[in-house]
Short mmCIF file of C-alpha atoms and ligand atoms in Angstrom, two decimals:
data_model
loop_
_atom_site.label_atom_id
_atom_site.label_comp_id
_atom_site.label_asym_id
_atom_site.label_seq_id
_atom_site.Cartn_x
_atom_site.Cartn_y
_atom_site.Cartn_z
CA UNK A 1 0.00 0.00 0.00
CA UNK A 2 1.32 3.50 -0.88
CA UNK A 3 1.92 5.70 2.04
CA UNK A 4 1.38 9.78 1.60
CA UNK A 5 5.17 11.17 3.29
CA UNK A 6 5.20 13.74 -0.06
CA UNK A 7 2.45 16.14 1.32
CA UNK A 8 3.29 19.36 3.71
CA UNK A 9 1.23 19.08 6.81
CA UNK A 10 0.13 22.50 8.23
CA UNK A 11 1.40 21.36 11.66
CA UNK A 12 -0.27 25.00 13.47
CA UNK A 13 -2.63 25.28 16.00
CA UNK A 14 -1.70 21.42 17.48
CA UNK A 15 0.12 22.59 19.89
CA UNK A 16 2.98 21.04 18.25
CA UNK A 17 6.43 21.80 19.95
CA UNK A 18 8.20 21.84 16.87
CA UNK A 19 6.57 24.00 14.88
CA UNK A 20 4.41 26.34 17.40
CA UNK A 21 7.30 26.84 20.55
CA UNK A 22 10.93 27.90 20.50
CA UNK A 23 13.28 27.06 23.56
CA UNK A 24 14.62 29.87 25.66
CA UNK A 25 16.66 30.02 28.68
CA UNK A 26 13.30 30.65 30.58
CA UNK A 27 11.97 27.49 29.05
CA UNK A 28 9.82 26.56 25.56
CA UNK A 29 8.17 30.03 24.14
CA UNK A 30 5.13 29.78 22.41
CA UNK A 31 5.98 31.40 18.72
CA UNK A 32 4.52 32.03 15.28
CA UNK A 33 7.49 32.53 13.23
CA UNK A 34 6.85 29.33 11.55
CA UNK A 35 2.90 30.33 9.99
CA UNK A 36 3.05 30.50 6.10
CA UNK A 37 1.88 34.18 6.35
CA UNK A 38 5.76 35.14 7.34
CA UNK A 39 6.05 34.39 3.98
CA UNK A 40 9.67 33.88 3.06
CA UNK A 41 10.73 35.07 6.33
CA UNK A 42 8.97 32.40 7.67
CA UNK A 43 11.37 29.55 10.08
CA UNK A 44 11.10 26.01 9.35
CA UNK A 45 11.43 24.14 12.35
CA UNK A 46 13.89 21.21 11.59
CA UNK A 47 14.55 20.11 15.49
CA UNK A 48 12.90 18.23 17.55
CA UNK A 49 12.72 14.61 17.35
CA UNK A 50 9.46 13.70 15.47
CA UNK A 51 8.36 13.21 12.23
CA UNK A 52 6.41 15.62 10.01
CA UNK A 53 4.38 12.70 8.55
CA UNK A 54 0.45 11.27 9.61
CA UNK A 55 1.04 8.13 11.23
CA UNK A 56 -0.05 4.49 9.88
CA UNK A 57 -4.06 4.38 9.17
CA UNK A 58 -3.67 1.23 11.29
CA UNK A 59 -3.07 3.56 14.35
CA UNK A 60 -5.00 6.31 12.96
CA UNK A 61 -7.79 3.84 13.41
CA UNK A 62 -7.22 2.61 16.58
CA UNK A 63 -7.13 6.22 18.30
CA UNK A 64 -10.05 6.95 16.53
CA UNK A 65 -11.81 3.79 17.80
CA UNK A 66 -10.86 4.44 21.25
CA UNK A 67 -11.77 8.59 20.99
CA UNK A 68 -15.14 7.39 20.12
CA UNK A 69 -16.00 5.81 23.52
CA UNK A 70 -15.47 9.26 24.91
CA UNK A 71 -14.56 8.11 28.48
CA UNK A 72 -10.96 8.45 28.86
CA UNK A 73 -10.55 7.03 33.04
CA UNK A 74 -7.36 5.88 34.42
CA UNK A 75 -5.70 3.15 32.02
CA UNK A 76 -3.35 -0.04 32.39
CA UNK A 77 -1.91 -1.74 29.78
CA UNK A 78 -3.16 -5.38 29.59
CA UNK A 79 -1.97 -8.52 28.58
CA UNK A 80 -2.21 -7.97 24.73
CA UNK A 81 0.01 -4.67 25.35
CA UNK A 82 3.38 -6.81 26.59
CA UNK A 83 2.50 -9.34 24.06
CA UNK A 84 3.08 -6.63 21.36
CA UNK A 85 6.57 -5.71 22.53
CA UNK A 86 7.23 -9.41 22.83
CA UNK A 87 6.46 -9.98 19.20
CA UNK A 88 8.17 -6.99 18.16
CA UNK A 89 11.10 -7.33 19.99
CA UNK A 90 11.22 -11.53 18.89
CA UNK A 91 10.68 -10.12 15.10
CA UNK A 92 12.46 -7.47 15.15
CA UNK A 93 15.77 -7.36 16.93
CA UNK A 94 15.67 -11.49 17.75
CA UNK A 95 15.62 -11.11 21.41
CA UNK A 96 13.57 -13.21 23.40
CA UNK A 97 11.88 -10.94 26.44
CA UNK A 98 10.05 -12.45 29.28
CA UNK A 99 6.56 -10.35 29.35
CA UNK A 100 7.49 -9.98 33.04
CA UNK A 101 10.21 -7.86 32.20
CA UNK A 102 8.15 -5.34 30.78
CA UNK A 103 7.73 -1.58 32.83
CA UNK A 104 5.28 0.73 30.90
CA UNK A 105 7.04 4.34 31.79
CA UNK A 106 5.69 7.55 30.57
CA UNK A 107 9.04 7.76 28.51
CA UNK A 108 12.80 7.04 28.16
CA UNK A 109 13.63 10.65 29.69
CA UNK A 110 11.54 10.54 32.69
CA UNK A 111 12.98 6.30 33.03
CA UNK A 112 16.56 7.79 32.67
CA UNK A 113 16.37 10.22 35.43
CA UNK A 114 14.70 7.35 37.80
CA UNK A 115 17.17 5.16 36.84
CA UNK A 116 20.28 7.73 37.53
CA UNK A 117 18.06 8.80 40.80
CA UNK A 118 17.91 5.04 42.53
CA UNK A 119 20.80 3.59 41.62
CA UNK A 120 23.73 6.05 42.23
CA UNK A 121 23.98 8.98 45.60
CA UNK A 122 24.46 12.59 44.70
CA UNK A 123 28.00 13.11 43.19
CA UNK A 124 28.56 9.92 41.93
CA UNK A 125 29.48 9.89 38.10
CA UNK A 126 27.17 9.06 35.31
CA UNK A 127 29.07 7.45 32.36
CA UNK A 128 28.10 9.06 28.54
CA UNK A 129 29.45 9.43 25.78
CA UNK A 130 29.27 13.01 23.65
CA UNK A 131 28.54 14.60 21.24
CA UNK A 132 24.72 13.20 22.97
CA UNK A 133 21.61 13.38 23.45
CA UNK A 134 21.82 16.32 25.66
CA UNK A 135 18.57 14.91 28.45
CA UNK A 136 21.98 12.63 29.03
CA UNK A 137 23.65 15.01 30.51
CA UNK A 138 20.80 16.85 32.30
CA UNK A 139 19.81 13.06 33.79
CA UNK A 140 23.25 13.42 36.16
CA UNK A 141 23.18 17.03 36.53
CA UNK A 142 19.79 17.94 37.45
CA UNK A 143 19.71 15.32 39.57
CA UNK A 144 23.28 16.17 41.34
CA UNK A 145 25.49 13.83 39.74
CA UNK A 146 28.52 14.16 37.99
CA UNK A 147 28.73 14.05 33.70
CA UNK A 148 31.84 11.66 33.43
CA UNK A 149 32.38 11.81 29.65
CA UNK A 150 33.78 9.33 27.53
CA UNK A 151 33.69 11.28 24.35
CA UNK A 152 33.46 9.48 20.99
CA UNK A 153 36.14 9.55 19.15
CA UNK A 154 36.79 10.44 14.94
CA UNK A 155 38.45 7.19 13.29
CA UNK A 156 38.57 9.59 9.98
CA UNK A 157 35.05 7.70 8.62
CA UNK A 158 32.98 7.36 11.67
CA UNK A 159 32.36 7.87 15.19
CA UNK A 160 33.69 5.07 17.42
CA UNK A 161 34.56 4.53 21.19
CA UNK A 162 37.26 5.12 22.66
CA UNK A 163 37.87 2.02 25.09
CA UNK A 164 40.61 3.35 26.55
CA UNK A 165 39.47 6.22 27.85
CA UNK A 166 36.29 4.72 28.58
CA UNK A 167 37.97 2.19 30.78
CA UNK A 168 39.59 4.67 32.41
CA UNK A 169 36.85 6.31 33.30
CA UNK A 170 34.55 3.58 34.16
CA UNK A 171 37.24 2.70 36.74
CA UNK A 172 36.77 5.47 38.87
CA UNK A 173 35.04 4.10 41.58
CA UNK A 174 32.12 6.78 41.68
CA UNK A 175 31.03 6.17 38.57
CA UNK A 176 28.04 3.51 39.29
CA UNK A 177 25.84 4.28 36.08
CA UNK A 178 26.42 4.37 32.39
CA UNK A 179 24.25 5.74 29.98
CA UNK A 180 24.37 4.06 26.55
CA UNK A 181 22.65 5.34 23.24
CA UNK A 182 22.03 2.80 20.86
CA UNK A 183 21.28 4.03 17.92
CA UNK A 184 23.64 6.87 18.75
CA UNK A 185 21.63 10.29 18.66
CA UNK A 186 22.86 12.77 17.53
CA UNK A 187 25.66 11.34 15.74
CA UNK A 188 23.94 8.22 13.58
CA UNK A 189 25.80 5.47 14.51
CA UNK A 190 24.49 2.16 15.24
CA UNK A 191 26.78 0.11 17.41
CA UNK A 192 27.47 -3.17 15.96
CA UNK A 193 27.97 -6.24 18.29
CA UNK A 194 31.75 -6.30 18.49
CA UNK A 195 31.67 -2.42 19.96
CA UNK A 196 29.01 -3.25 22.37
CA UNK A 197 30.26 -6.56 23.59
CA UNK A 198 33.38 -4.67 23.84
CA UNK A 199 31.54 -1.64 25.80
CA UNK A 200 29.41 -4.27 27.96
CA UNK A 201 32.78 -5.84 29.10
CA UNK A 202 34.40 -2.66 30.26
CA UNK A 203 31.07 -1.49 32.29
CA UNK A 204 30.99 -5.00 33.91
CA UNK A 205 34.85 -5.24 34.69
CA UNK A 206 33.75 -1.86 36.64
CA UNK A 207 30.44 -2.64 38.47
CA UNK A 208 28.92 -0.12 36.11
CA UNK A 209 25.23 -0.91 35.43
CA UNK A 210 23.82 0.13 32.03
CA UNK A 211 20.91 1.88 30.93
CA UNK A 212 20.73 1.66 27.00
CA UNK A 213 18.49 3.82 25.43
CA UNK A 214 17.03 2.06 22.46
CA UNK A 215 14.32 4.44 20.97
CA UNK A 216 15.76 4.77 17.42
CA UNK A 217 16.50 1.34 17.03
CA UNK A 218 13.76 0.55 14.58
CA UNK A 219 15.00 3.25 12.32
CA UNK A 220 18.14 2.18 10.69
CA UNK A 221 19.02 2.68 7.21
CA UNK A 222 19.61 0.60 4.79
CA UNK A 223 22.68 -1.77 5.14
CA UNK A 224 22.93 -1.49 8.46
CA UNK A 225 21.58 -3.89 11.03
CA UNK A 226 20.82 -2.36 14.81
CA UNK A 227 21.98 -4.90 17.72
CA UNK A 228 20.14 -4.98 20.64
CA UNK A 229 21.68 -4.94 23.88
CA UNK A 230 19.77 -7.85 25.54
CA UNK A 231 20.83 -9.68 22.68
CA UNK A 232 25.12 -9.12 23.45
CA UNK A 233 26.52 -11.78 25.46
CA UNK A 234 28.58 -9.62 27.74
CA UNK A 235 25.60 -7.37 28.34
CA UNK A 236 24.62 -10.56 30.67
CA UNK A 237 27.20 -9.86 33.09
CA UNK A 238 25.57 -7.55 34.84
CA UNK A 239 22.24 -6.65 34.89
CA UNK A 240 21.08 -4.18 32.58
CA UNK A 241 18.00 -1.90 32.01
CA UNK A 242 16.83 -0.98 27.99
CA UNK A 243 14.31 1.63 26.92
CA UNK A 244 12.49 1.38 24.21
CA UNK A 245 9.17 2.80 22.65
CA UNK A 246 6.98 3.00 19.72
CA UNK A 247 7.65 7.02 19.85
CA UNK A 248 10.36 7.62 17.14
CA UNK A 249 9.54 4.21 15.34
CA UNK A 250 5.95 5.51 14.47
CA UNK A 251 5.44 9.12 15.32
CA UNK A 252 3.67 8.62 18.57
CA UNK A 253 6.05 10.87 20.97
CA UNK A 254 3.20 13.15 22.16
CA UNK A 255 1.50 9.94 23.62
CA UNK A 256 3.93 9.63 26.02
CA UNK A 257 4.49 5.67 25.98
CA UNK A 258 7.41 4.00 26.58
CA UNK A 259 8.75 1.07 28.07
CA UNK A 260 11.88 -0.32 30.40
CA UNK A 261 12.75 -4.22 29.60
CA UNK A 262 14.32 -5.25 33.16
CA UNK A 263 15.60 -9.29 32.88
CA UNK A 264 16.67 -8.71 36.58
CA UNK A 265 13.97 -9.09 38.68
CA UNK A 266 15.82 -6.82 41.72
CA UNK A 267 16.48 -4.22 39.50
CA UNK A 268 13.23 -4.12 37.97
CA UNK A 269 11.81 -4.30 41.82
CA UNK A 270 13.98 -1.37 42.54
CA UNK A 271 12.91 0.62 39.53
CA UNK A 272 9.22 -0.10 39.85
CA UNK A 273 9.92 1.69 43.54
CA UNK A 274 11.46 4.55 42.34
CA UNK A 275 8.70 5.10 39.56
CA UNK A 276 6.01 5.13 42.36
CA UNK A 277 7.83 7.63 44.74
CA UNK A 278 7.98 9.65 41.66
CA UNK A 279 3.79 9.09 41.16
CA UNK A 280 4.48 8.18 37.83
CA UNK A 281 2.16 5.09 37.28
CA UNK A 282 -0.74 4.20 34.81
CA UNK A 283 -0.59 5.05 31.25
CA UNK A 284 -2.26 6.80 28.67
CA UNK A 285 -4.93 4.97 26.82
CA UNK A 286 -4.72 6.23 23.71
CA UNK A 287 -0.51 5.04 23.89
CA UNK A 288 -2.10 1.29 24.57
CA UNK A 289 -3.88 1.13 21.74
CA UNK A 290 -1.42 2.90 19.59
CA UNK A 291 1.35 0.34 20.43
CA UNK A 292 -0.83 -2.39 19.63
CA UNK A 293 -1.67 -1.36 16.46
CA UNK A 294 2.11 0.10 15.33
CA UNK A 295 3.79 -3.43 16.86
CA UNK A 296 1.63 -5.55 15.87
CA UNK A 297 0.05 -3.88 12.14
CA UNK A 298 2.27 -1.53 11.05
CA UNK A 299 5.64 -2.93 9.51
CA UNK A 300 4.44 -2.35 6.14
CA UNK A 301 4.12 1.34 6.70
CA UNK A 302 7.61 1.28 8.83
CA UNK A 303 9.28 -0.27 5.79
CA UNK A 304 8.11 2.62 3.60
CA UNK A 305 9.01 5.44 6.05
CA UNK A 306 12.51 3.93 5.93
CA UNK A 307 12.78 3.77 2.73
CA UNK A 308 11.42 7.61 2.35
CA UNK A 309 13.90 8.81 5.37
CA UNK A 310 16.43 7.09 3.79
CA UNK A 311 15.98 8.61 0.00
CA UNK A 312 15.90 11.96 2.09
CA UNK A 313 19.64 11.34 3.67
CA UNK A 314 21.09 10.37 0.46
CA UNK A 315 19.76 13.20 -0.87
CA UNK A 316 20.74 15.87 1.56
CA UNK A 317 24.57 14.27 1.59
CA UNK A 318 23.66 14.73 -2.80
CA UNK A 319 22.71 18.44 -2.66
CA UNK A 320 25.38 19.57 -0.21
CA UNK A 321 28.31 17.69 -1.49
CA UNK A 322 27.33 19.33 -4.72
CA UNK A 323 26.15 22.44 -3.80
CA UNK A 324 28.16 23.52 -0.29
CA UNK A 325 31.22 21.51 -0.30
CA UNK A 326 32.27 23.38 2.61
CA UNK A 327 29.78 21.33 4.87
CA UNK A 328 30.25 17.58 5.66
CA UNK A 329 27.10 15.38 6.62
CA UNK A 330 28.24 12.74 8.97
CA UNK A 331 26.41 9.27 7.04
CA UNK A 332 23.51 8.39 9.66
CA UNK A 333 23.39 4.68 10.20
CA UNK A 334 20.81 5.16 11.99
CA UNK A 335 18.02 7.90 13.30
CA UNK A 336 16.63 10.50 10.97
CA UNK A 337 18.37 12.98 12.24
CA UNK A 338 21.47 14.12 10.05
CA UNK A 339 24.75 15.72 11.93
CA UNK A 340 25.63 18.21 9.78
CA UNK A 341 30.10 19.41 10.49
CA UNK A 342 30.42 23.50 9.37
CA UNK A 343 33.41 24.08 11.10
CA UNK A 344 35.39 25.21 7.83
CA UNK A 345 32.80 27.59 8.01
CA UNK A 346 35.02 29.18 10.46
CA UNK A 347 31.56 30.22 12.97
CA UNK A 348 31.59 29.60 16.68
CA UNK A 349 28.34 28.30 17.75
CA UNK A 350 26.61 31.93 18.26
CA UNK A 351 27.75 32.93 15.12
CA UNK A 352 26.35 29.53 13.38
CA UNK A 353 23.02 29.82 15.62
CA UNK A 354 22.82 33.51 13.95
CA UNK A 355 23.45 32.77 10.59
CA UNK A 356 20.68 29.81 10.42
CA UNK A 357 18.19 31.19 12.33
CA UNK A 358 18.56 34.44 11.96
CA UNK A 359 19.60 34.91 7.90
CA UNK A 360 18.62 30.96 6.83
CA UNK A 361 15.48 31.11 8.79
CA UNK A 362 16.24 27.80 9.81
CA UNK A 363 15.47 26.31 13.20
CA UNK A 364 18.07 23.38 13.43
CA UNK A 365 19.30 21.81 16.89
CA UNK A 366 23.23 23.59 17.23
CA UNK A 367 25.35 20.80 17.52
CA UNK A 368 27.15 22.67 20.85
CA UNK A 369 23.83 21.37 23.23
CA UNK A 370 24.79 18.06 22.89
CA UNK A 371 27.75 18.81 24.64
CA UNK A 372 31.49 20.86 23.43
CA UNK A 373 32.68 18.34 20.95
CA UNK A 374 29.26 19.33 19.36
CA UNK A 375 30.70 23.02 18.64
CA UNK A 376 30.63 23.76 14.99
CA UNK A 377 28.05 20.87 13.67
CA UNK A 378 24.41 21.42 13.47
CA UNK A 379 21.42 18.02 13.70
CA UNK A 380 18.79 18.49 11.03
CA UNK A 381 15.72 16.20 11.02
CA UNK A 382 15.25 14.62 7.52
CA UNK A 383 11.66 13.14 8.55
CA UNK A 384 9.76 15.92 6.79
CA UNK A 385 8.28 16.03 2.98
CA UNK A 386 11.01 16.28 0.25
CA UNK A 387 9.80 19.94 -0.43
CA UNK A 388 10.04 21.31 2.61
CA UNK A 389 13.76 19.31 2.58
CA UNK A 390 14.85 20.75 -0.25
CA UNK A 391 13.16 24.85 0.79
CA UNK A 392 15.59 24.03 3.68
CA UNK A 393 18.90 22.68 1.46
CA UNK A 394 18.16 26.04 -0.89
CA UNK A 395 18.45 28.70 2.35
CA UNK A 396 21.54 27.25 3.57
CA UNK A 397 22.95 27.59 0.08
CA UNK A 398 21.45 30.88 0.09
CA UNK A 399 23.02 31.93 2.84
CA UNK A 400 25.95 29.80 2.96
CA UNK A 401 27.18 30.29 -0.33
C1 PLP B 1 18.12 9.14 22.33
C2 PLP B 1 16.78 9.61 22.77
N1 PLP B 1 16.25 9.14 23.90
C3 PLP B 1 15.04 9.53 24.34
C4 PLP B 1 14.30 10.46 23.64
C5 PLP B 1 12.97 10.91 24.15
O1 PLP B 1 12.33 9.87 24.76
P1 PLP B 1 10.92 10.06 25.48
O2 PLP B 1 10.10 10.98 24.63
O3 PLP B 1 10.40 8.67 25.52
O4 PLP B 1 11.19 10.61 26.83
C6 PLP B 1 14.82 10.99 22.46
C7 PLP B 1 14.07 12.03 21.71
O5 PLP B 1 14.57 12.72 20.88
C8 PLP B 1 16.08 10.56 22.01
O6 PLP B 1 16.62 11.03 20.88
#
């Protein structure tokens, strides 16, 4: 069945945070600069982590369905729901899961602080690894722990760990935690089983326990295979906590759904405690049935966003290899989110903020939030219609060239 990702959605007046807010030091702004009647002057909003395309029909359906009953009371997710993330998890990524294992969370974020909260004591260190994610680094410092930062390293082709230093820092003894993005966000890469078996190892030589954050693993592009962490053999050696969630997979981020897979069954006690001190139990009914429908309905239309994401990448890295050689896109192996290197532009990260926002009209994620060695680079979602892609690709050569 043919999908619709070509048409422009008029994303105003859904309280979209995307397209209708702007972040400020104060917090998220509401703001119109994005409404067509700005004209050219008008911002596209190219950040934040969802897609600008109408989910399957299958879900479409099933929200529907459930809007229709019109009583929307407290909600648990029943047996049907763990099923779903059984079978996609067994389908998907070839990891058997106990349904027991399951913890429905209102998402990864909110699970990653809870995590970082119960099992390590103000100003012990938190283990990442940036450029990332930057809710990573807010996880240990709002929260009064310490960033300890592995930073990826630059083999000349890729990102990769650095063992070494990651070793070395994993062995200081007040680093408990480690924080592990896989898919890597906002860099693309997806960590193939030698790495992680390799990064597993190092955390469990160290007593650190890992929390890998697994949200983008359905979205890897083509010739590339995602691993799952339950499914490395060193991973076992310790246990381990993994998030995962229908949210980037099939556009459902605003539904607030996600879930912790938690083998160990003290852990998973442990966690389920610090979830209730927190309040944060039940779910939201319209996330139950969307899950169901996406895992268990919706691999057809997952197939063709892929395909659509991944036409969009290749032609991005087309256009600006042609057209602004000074720019490099990093290849995503994963994610929809392109990492986008201007530092032959010669701009510190103001100066690059100013010059896309301000002359481009372009509201891109600068690459310094996800931490220093993001300075200079720039993360552009590609999960938008090729037109409003290629509006984008003409401003920066606009202003660029
Ligand atoms: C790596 C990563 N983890 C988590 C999230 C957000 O997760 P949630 O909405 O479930 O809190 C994002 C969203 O961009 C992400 O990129």
């Amino acid at each position: 069945m043919p999908y619709d990702f070509d048409t422009l959605l008029d994303r105003a007046g859904t309280n979209s945070i995307k397209w209708q807010f702007r972040k400020t030091p104060d917090g998220m702004q509401f703001w119109d600069q994005t409404n067509a009647h700005h004209g050219e002057q008008r911002v596209l909003p190219m950040w934040v982590a969802d897609m600008d395309f109408q989910v399957a029909p299958e879900i479409a359906d099933a929200i529907q369905k459930r809007a229709a009953h019109a009583v929307f009371g407290y909600a648990q997710p029943g047996p049907g729901y763990r099923e779903a993330i059984q079978g996609w998890q067994q389908r998907r990524n070839d990891w058997s899961i106990e349904l027991e294992w399951i913890n429905p969370v209102p998402g990864i974020v909110p699970a990653m602080n809870l995590f970082v909260k119960r099992f390590t004591e103000p100003g012990d260190g938190v283990l990442i690894q940036r450029p990332v994610y930057h809710p990573f680094t807010f996880a240990a410092e709002y929260n009064n722990r310490r960033v300890v930062n592995s930073a990826l390293a630059w083999d000349g082709e890729r990102y990769v760990m650095d063992y070494e230093d990651l070793a070395r820092k994993a062995s200081d003894p007040d680093v408990k935690v480690a924080l592990l993005c896989n898919p890597h966000n906002p860099v693309g890469r997806v960590w193939s089983r030698e790495e992680l078996n390799q990064y597993a190892a190092i955390c469990a030589e160290h007593d650190v326990m890992v929390f890998a954050d697994e949200v983008h693993s359905d979205l890897i592009m083509p010739g590339n295979r995602f691993v799952a962490y339950g499914t490395v053999e060193n991973a076992w050696q310790k246990p381990f906590l993994v998030g995962t969630a229908p949210s980037k997979t099939f556009n459902l981020a605003g539904l607030k759904t996600g879930n912790m897979i938690i083998p160990d069954a003290d852990v998973r006690a442990e966690f389920a405690t610090e979830q209730r001190a927190a309040g944060l139990l039940g779910i939201n009914p319209f996330g139950v049935v969307a899950l169901e429908a996406a895992y268990n309905q919706c691999e057809p239309w997952l197939t063709e966003a892929i395909a659509y994401i991944a036409a969009n990448m290749r032609h991005l890295e087309a256009r600006i290899l042609a057209e602004l050689p000074k720019l490099k896109i990093i290849q995503a192996e994963g994610t929809y989110l392109a990492w986008i290197d201007m530092r032959a532009l010669g701009l510190n990260g103001e100066q690059i903020e100013s010059l896309l926002l301000d002359k481009a009209r372009l509201f891109l994620d600068e690459g310094h939030i996800f931490g220093p060695e993001g300075e200079g680079y720039a993360r552009i979602n590609v999960a938008c219609s090729r037109t409003l892609l290629d509006e984008a690709i003409d401003r920066l050569v606009r202003v660029i060239r």
